[in-house]
Amino acid sequence: MISSSRQFGNLIKRTRKLHHLTQKELAAASGTGVRFVQELEKGKMTCELDKALKVAAMLGIRLEARLPMQHPYSVAAPYAEQ
């Protein structure tokens, strides 16, 4: 599971290299700029999501979101009546 922009960037970089693509080639194929690909691979937290999704799709990376069974912040009542 990816939980940070740095982890996502590492995934993009590893996958790009598996496809034997340069950053320039990936940028051209995904309709982004080389600088964007560089920043994405470094884990820049302010990268545009739609561009990041285009890059991932170009590499064949499929992203999936799953809803938790419960709200992640719900907790049992901390004080039980005695």
PDB file of N, CA and C in Angstrom:
ATOM      1  N   MET A   1       0.840  -1.174   0.000  1.00  0.00           N
ATOM      2  CA  MET A   1       0.000   0.000   0.000  1.00  0.00           C
ATOM      3  C   MET A   1       0.889   1.244   0.000  1.00  0.00           C
ATOM      4  N   ILE A   2       0.560   2.176  -0.827  1.00  0.00           N
ATOM      5  CA  ILE A   2       1.308   3.427  -0.909  1.00  0.00           C
ATOM      6  C   ILE A   2       0.657   4.439   0.019  1.00  0.00           C
ATOM      7  N   SER A   3       1.477   5.033   0.886  1.00  0.00           N
ATOM      8  CA  SER A   3       0.919   5.980   1.852  1.00  0.00           C
ATOM      9  C   SER A   3       1.624   7.335   1.843  1.00  0.00           C
ATOM     10  N   SER A   4       2.478   7.577   0.851  1.00  0.00           N
ATOM     11  CA  SER A   4       3.142   8.879   0.778  1.00  0.00           C
ATOM     12  C   SER A   4       3.490   9.211  -0.668  1.00  0.00           C
ATOM     13  N   SER A   5       3.708  10.486  -0.918  1.00  0.00           N
ATOM     14  CA  SER A   5       4.095  10.919  -2.264  1.00  0.00           C
ATOM     15  C   SER A   5       5.470  10.370  -2.636  1.00  0.00           C
ATOM     16  N   ARG A   6       6.328  10.199  -1.650  1.00  0.00           N
ATOM     17  CA  ARG A   6       7.656   9.643  -1.915  1.00  0.00           C
ATOM     18  C   ARG A   6       7.555   8.188  -2.379  1.00  0.00           C
ATOM     19  N   GLN A   7       6.704   7.409  -1.735  1.00  0.00           N
ATOM     20  CA  GLN A   7       6.513   6.015  -2.144  1.00  0.00           C
ATOM     21  C   GLN A   7       5.923   5.945  -3.554  1.00  0.00           C
ATOM     22  N   PHE A   8       4.969   6.827  -3.845  1.00  0.00           N
ATOM     23  CA  PHE A   8       4.377   6.856  -5.180  1.00  0.00           C
ATOM     24  C   PHE A   8       5.434   7.233  -6.214  1.00  0.00           C
ATOM     25  N   GLY A   9       6.253   8.215  -5.897  1.00  0.00           N
ATOM     26  CA  GLY A   9       7.327   8.620  -6.800  1.00  0.00           C
ATOM     27  C   GLY A   9       8.312   7.498  -7.064  1.00  0.00           C
ATOM     28  N   ASN A  10       8.656   6.759  -6.026  1.00  0.00           N
ATOM     29  CA  ASN A  10       9.560   5.615  -6.201  1.00  0.00           C
ATOM     30  C   ASN A  10       8.944   4.559  -7.105  1.00  0.00           C
ATOM     31  N   LEU A  11       7.647   4.324  -6.964  1.00  0.00           N
ATOM     32  CA  LEU A  11       6.953   3.365  -7.828  1.00  0.00           C
ATOM     33  C   LEU A  11       7.004   3.815  -9.282  1.00  0.00           C
ATOM     34  N   ILE A  12       6.751   5.089  -9.514  1.00  0.00           N
ATOM     35  CA  ILE A  12       6.803   5.635 -10.873  1.00  0.00           C
ATOM     36  C   ILE A  12       8.205   5.458 -11.451  1.00  0.00           C
ATOM     37  N   LYS A  13       9.217   5.803 -10.683  1.00  0.00           N
ATOM     38  CA  LYS A  13      10.599   5.716 -11.158  1.00  0.00           C
ATOM     39  C   LYS A  13      10.992   4.274 -11.475  1.00  0.00           C
ATOM     40  N   ARG A  14      10.685   3.344 -10.556  1.00  0.00           N
ATOM     41  CA  ARG A  14      11.027   1.930 -10.785  1.00  0.00           C
ATOM     42  C   ARG A  14      10.324   1.383 -12.025  1.00  0.00           C
ATOM     43  N   THR A  15       9.064   1.731 -12.171  1.00  0.00           N
ATOM     44  CA  THR A  15       8.299   1.223 -13.309  1.00  0.00           C
ATOM     45  C   THR A  15       8.796   1.829 -14.614  1.00  0.00           C
ATOM     46  N   ARG A  16       9.124   3.111 -14.585  1.00  0.00           N
ATOM     47  CA  ARG A  16       9.683   3.751 -15.790  1.00  0.00           C
ATOM     48  C   ARG A  16      10.946   3.043 -16.229  1.00  0.00           C
ATOM     49  N   LYS A  17      11.810   2.737 -15.271  1.00  0.00           N
ATOM     50  CA  LYS A  17      13.069   2.065 -15.602  1.00  0.00           C
ATOM     51  C   LYS A  17      12.831   0.644 -16.104  1.00  0.00           C
ATOM     52  N   LEU A  18      11.827  -0.040 -15.561  1.00  0.00           N
ATOM     53  CA  LEU A  18      11.480  -1.381 -16.055  1.00  0.00           C
ATOM     54  C   LEU A  18      11.056  -1.341 -17.521  1.00  0.00           C
ATOM     55  N   HIS A  19      10.427  -0.241 -17.921  1.00  0.00           N
ATOM     56  CA  HIS A  19       9.994  -0.057 -19.307  1.00  0.00           C
ATOM     57  C   HIS A  19      11.108   0.532 -20.179  1.00  0.00           C
ATOM     58  N   HIS A  20      12.275   0.736 -19.596  1.00  0.00           N
ATOM     59  CA  HIS A  20      13.434   1.298 -20.315  1.00  0.00           C
ATOM     60  C   HIS A  20      13.104   2.650 -20.953  1.00  0.00           C
ATOM     61  N   LEU A  21      12.422   3.490 -20.190  1.00  0.00           N
ATOM     62  CA  LEU A  21      12.078   4.829 -20.656  1.00  0.00           C
ATOM     63  C   LEU A  21      12.909   5.867 -19.923  1.00  0.00           C
ATOM     64  N   THR A  22      13.263   6.918 -20.625  1.00  0.00           N
ATOM     65  CA  THR A  22      13.890   8.061 -19.970  1.00  0.00           C
ATOM     66  C   THR A  22      12.772   8.946 -19.415  1.00  0.00           C
ATOM     67  N   GLN A  23      13.148   9.866 -18.550  1.00  0.00           N
ATOM     68  CA  GLN A  23      12.153  10.810 -18.038  1.00  0.00           C
ATOM     69  C   GLN A  23      11.566  11.633 -19.183  1.00  0.00           C
ATOM     70  N   LYS A  24      12.392  11.976 -20.141  1.00  0.00           N
ATOM     71  CA  LYS A  24      11.937  12.755 -21.292  1.00  0.00           C
ATOM     72  C   LYS A  24      10.918  11.966 -22.115  1.00  0.00           C
ATOM     73  N   GLU A  25      11.186  10.695 -22.336  1.00  0.00           N
ATOM     74  CA  GLU A  25      10.262   9.855 -23.104  1.00  0.00           C
ATOM     75  C   GLU A  25       8.931   9.680 -22.374  1.00  0.00           C
ATOM     76  N   LEU A  26       9.005   9.465 -21.062  1.00  0.00           N
ATOM     77  CA  LEU A  26       7.781   9.307 -20.277  1.00  0.00           C
ATOM     78  C   LEU A  26       6.970  10.595 -20.280  1.00  0.00           C
ATOM     79  N   ALA A  27       7.649  11.715 -20.147  1.00  0.00           N
ATOM     80  CA  ALA A  27       6.959  13.009 -20.164  1.00  0.00           C
ATOM     81  C   ALA A  27       6.235  13.214 -21.493  1.00  0.00           C
ATOM     82  N   ALA A  28       6.914  12.931 -22.598  1.00  0.00           N
ATOM     83  CA  ALA A  28       6.303  13.108 -23.918  1.00  0.00           C
ATOM     84  C   ALA A  28       5.114  12.163 -24.109  1.00  0.00           C
ATOM     85  N   ALA A  29       5.267  10.923 -23.690  1.00  0.00           N
ATOM     86  CA  ALA A  29       4.210   9.924 -23.871  1.00  0.00           C
ATOM     87  C   ALA A  29       2.982  10.209 -23.013  1.00  0.00           C
ATOM     88  N   SER A  30       3.181  10.850 -21.871  1.00  0.00           N
ATOM     89  CA  SER A  30       2.060  11.111 -20.963  1.00  0.00           C
ATOM     90  C   SER A  30       1.532  12.542 -21.061  1.00  0.00           C
ATOM     91  N   GLY A  31       2.123  13.341 -21.943  1.00  0.00           N
ATOM     92  CA  GLY A  31       1.647  14.708 -22.133  1.00  0.00           C
ATOM     93  C   GLY A  31       2.002  15.654 -21.002  1.00  0.00           C
ATOM     94  N   THR A  32       3.095  15.360 -20.312  1.00  0.00           N
ATOM     95  CA  THR A  32       3.561  16.231 -19.235  1.00  0.00           C
ATOM     96  C   THR A  32       4.956  16.722 -19.584  1.00  0.00           C
ATOM     97  N   GLY A  33       5.553  17.484 -18.700  1.00  0.00           N
ATOM     98  CA  GLY A  33       6.904  17.960 -18.921  1.00  0.00           C
ATOM     99  C   GLY A  33       7.925  17.123 -18.168  1.00  0.00           C
ATOM    100  N   VAL A  34       9.169  17.215 -18.593  1.00  0.00           N
ATOM    101  CA  VAL A  34      10.249  16.483 -17.931  1.00  0.00           C
ATOM    102  C   VAL A  34      10.355  16.904 -16.470  1.00  0.00           C
ATOM    103  N   ARG A  35      10.248  18.191 -16.221  1.00  0.00           N
ATOM    104  CA  ARG A  35      10.352  18.674 -14.837  1.00  0.00           C
ATOM    105  C   ARG A  35       9.264  18.058 -13.953  1.00  0.00           C
ATOM    106  N   PHE A  36       8.052  17.915 -14.501  1.00  0.00           N
ATOM    107  CA  PHE A  36       6.975  17.301 -13.731  1.00  0.00           C
ATOM    108  C   PHE A  36       7.336  15.866 -13.366  1.00  0.00           C
ATOM    109  N   VAL A  37       7.834  15.105 -14.328  1.00  0.00           N
ATOM    110  CA  VAL A  37       8.216  13.709 -14.062  1.00  0.00           C
ATOM    111  C   VAL A  37       9.316  13.663 -13.010  1.00  0.00           C
ATOM    112  N   GLN A  38      10.289  14.550 -13.108  1.00  0.00           N
ATOM    113  CA  GLN A  38      11.369  14.588 -12.117  1.00  0.00           C
ATOM    114  C   GLN A  38      10.818  14.856 -10.720  1.00  0.00           C
ATOM    115  N   GLU A  39       9.944  15.838 -10.607  1.00  0.00           N
ATOM    116  CA  GLU A  39       9.375  16.181  -9.300  1.00  0.00           C
ATOM    117  C   GLU A  39       8.483  15.066  -8.767  1.00  0.00           C
ATOM    118  N   LEU A  40       7.727  14.438  -9.655  1.00  0.00           N
ATOM    119  CA  LEU A  40       6.873  13.324  -9.253  1.00  0.00           C
ATOM    120  C   LEU A  40       7.717  12.182  -8.702  1.00  0.00           C
ATOM    121  N   GLU A  41       8.792  11.841  -9.392  1.00  0.00           N
ATOM    122  CA  GLU A  41       9.669  10.753  -8.948  1.00  0.00           C
ATOM    123  C   GLU A  41      10.365  11.074  -7.631  1.00  0.00           C
ATOM    124  N   LYS A  42      10.587  12.342  -7.360  1.00  0.00           N
ATOM    125  CA  LYS A  42      11.213  12.744  -6.092  1.00  0.00           C
ATOM    126  C   LYS A  42      10.209  12.804  -4.948  1.00  0.00           C
ATOM    127  N   GLY A  43       8.921  12.638  -5.275  1.00  0.00           N
ATOM    128  CA  GLY A  43       7.904  12.637  -4.232  1.00  0.00           C
ATOM    129  C   GLY A  43       7.392  14.006  -3.851  1.00  0.00           C
ATOM    130  N   LYS A  44       7.491  14.962  -4.763  1.00  0.00           N
ATOM    131  CA  LYS A  44       6.993  16.304  -4.457  1.00  0.00           C
ATOM    132  C   LYS A  44       5.510  16.218  -4.113  1.00  0.00           C
ATOM    133  N   MET A  45       5.154  16.749  -2.963  1.00  0.00           N
ATOM    134  CA  MET A  45       3.791  16.598  -2.454  1.00  0.00           C
ATOM    135  C   MET A  45       2.766  17.466  -3.168  1.00  0.00           C
ATOM    136  N   THR A  46       3.208  18.463  -3.919  1.00  0.00           N
ATOM    137  CA  THR A  46       2.253  19.363  -4.557  1.00  0.00           C
ATOM    138  C   THR A  46       2.055  19.082  -6.043  1.00  0.00           C
ATOM    139  N   CYS A  47       2.455  17.921  -6.518  1.00  0.00           N
ATOM    140  CA  CYS A  47       2.243  17.573  -7.924  1.00  0.00           C
ATOM    141  C   CYS A  47       0.746  17.473  -8.210  1.00  0.00           C
ATOM    142  N   GLU A  48       0.359  17.869  -9.407  1.00  0.00           N
ATOM    143  CA  GLU A  48      -1.052  17.818  -9.797  1.00  0.00           C
ATOM    144  C   GLU A  48      -1.507  16.374  -9.947  1.00  0.00           C
ATOM    145  N   LEU A  49      -2.612  16.054  -9.307  1.00  0.00           N
ATOM    146  CA  LEU A  49      -3.106  14.680  -9.293  1.00  0.00           C
ATOM    147  C   LEU A  49      -3.450  14.175 -10.686  1.00  0.00           C
ATOM    148  N   ASP A  50      -4.127  14.990 -11.498  1.00  0.00           N
ATOM    149  CA  ASP A  50      -4.516  14.497 -12.816  1.00  0.00           C
ATOM    150  C   ASP A  50      -3.303  14.188 -13.685  1.00  0.00           C
ATOM    151  N   LYS A  51      -2.255  14.979 -13.580  1.00  0.00           N
ATOM    152  CA  LYS A  51      -1.030  14.690 -14.329  1.00  0.00           C
ATOM    153  C   LYS A  51      -0.354  13.435 -13.793  1.00  0.00           C
ATOM    154  N   ALA A  52      -0.327  13.283 -12.471  1.00  0.00           N
ATOM    155  CA  ALA A  52       0.274  12.092 -11.864  1.00  0.00           C
ATOM    156  C   ALA A  52      -0.473  10.839 -12.306  1.00  0.00           C
ATOM    157  N   LEU A  53      -1.792  10.929 -12.403  1.00  0.00           N
ATOM    158  CA  LEU A  53      -2.587   9.790 -12.859  1.00  0.00           C
ATOM    159  C   LEU A  53      -2.309   9.459 -14.321  1.00  0.00           C
ATOM    160  N   LYS A  54      -2.080  10.474 -15.147  1.00  0.00           N
ATOM    161  CA  LYS A  54      -1.734  10.243 -16.557  1.00  0.00           C
ATOM    162  C   LYS A  54      -0.402   9.510 -16.671  1.00  0.00           C
ATOM    163  N   VAL A  55       0.571   9.932 -15.880  1.00  0.00           N
ATOM    164  CA  VAL A  55       1.882   9.278 -15.898  1.00  0.00           C
ATOM    165  C   VAL A  55       1.741   7.828 -15.454  1.00  0.00           C
ATOM    166  N   ALA A  56       1.014   7.603 -14.372  1.00  0.00           N
ATOM    167  CA  ALA A  56       0.814   6.240 -13.874  1.00  0.00           C
ATOM    168  C   ALA A  56       0.123   5.378 -14.926  1.00  0.00           C
ATOM    169  N   ALA A  57      -0.906   5.906 -15.555  1.00  0.00           N
ATOM    170  CA  ALA A  57      -1.631   5.149 -16.580  1.00  0.00           C
ATOM    171  C   ALA A  57      -0.731   4.812 -17.758  1.00  0.00           C
ATOM    172  N   MET A  58       0.119   5.745 -18.147  1.00  0.00           N
ATOM    173  CA  MET A  58       1.043   5.511 -19.253  1.00  0.00           C
ATOM    174  C   MET A  58       1.959   4.329 -18.954  1.00  0.00           C
ATOM    175  N   LEU A  59       2.306   4.157 -17.682  1.00  0.00           N
ATOM    176  CA  LEU A  59       3.184   3.061 -17.268  1.00  0.00           C
ATOM    177  C   LEU A  59       2.414   1.774 -16.967  1.00  0.00           C
ATOM    178  N   GLY A  60       1.099   1.824 -17.092  1.00  0.00           N
ATOM    179  CA  GLY A  60       0.291   0.643 -16.813  1.00  0.00           C
ATOM    180  C   GLY A  60      -0.017   0.443 -15.339  1.00  0.00           C
ATOM    181  N   ILE A  61       0.208   1.482 -14.540  1.00  0.00           N
ATOM    182  CA  ILE A  61      -0.078   1.402 -13.105  1.00  0.00           C
ATOM    183  C   ILE A  61      -1.550   1.739 -12.899  1.00  0.00           C
ATOM    184  N   ARG A  62      -2.259   0.829 -12.286  1.00  0.00           N
ATOM    185  CA  ARG A  62      -3.684   1.028 -12.009  1.00  0.00           C
ATOM    186  C   ARG A  62      -3.854   1.359 -10.539  1.00  0.00           C
ATOM    187  N   LEU A  63      -4.472   2.471 -10.265  1.00  0.00           N
ATOM    188  CA  LEU A  63      -4.712   2.870  -8.881  1.00  0.00           C
ATOM    189  C   LEU A  63      -6.126   2.486  -8.481  1.00  0.00           C
ATOM    190  N   GLU A  64      -6.255   2.049  -7.254  1.00  0.00           N
ATOM    191  CA  GLU A  64      -7.549   1.613  -6.755  1.00  0.00           C
ATOM    192  C   GLU A  64      -7.746   2.170  -5.354  1.00  0.00           C
ATOM    193  N   ALA A  65      -8.921   2.685  -5.097  1.00  0.00           N
ATOM    194  CA  ALA A  65      -9.238   3.193  -3.760  1.00  0.00           C
ATOM    195  C   ALA A  65     -10.268   2.261  -3.134  1.00  0.00           C
ATOM    196  N   ARG A  66     -10.079   1.982  -1.879  1.00  0.00           N
ATOM    197  CA  ARG A  66     -11.017   1.128  -1.166  1.00  0.00           C
ATOM    198  C   ARG A  66     -11.550   1.881   0.038  1.00  0.00           C
ATOM    199  N   LEU A  67     -12.832   1.785   0.238  1.00  0.00           N
ATOM    200  CA  LEU A  67     -13.444   2.423   1.397  1.00  0.00           C
ATOM    201  C   LEU A  67     -13.295   1.512   2.604  1.00  0.00           C
ATOM    202  N   PRO A  68     -12.991   2.089   3.752  1.00  0.00           N
ATOM    203  CA  PRO A  68     -12.884   1.263   4.958  1.00  0.00           C
ATOM    204  C   PRO A  68     -14.264   0.776   5.378  1.00  0.00           C
ATOM    205  N   MET A  69     -14.275  -0.331   6.092  1.00  0.00           N
ATOM    206  CA  MET A  69     -15.541  -0.865   6.592  1.00  0.00           C
ATOM    207  C   MET A  69     -16.162   0.102   7.595  1.00  0.00           C
ATOM    208  N   GLN A  70     -15.327   0.768   8.378  1.00  0.00           N
ATOM    209  CA  GLN A  70     -15.771   1.775   9.335  1.00  0.00           C
ATOM    210  C   GLN A  70     -15.059   3.070   9.001  1.00  0.00           C
ATOM    211  N   HIS A  71     -15.600   4.140   9.504  1.00  0.00           N
ATOM    212  CA  HIS A  71     -14.907   5.418   9.357  1.00  0.00           C
ATOM    213  C   HIS A  71     -13.575   5.287  10.088  1.00  0.00           C
ATOM    214  N   PRO A  72     -12.455   5.659   9.458  1.00  0.00           N
ATOM    215  CA  PRO A  72     -11.142   5.447  10.082  1.00  0.00           C
ATOM    216  C   PRO A  72     -10.934   6.184  11.395  1.00  0.00           C
ATOM    217  N   TYR A  73     -11.742   7.199  11.656  1.00  0.00           N
ATOM    218  CA  TYR A  73     -11.543   7.965  12.884  1.00  0.00           C
ATOM    219  C   TYR A  73     -12.565   7.633  13.963  1.00  0.00           C
ATOM    220  N   SER A  74     -13.424   6.664  13.681  1.00  0.00           N
ATOM    221  CA  SER A  74     -14.412   6.323  14.703  1.00  0.00           C
ATOM    222  C   SER A  74     -13.751   5.481  15.787  1.00  0.00           C
ATOM    223  N   VAL A  75     -14.105   5.758  16.988  1.00  0.00           N
ATOM    224  CA  VAL A  75     -13.549   5.018  18.125  1.00  0.00           C
ATOM    225  C   VAL A  75     -14.682   4.660  19.068  1.00  0.00           C
ATOM    226  N   ALA A  76     -14.453   3.649  19.845  1.00  0.00           N
ATOM    227  CA  ALA A  76     -15.446   3.279  20.855  1.00  0.00           C
ATOM    228  C   ALA A  76     -15.494   4.381  21.904  1.00  0.00           C
ATOM    229  N   ALA A  77     -16.617   4.517  22.551  1.00  0.00           N
ATOM    230  CA  ALA A  77     -16.756   5.539  23.591  1.00  0.00           C
ATOM    231  C   ALA A  77     -15.686   5.335  24.648  1.00  0.00           C
ATOM    232  N   PRO A  78     -14.883   6.368  24.928  1.00  0.00           N
ATOM    233  CA  PRO A  78     -13.767   6.197  25.864  1.00  0.00           C
ATOM    234  C   PRO A  78     -14.204   6.027  27.313  1.00  0.00           C
ATOM    235  N   TYR A  79     -15.395   6.471  27.629  1.00  0.00           N
ATOM    236  CA  TYR A  79     -15.844   6.392  29.024  1.00  0.00           C
ATOM    237  C   TYR A  79     -17.139   5.597  29.092  1.00  0.00           C
ATOM    238  N   ALA A  80     -17.073   4.455  29.664  1.00  0.00           N
ATOM    239  CA  ALA A  80     -18.285   3.645  29.839  1.00  0.00           C
ATOM    240  C   ALA A  80     -18.944   4.034  31.148  1.00  0.00           C
ATOM    241  N   GLU A  81     -20.256   4.044  31.139  1.00  0.00           N
ATOM    242  CA  GLU A  81     -20.968   4.358  32.387  1.00  0.00           C
ATOM    243  C   GLU A  81     -20.751   3.235  33.378  1.00  0.00           C
ATOM    244  N   GLN A  82     -20.531   3.606  34.605  1.00  0.00           N
ATOM    245  CA  GLN A  82     -20.278   2.589  35.637  1.00  0.00           C
ATOM    246  C   GLN A  82     -21.414   2.513  36.603  1.00  0.00           C
TER     247      GLN A  82
END
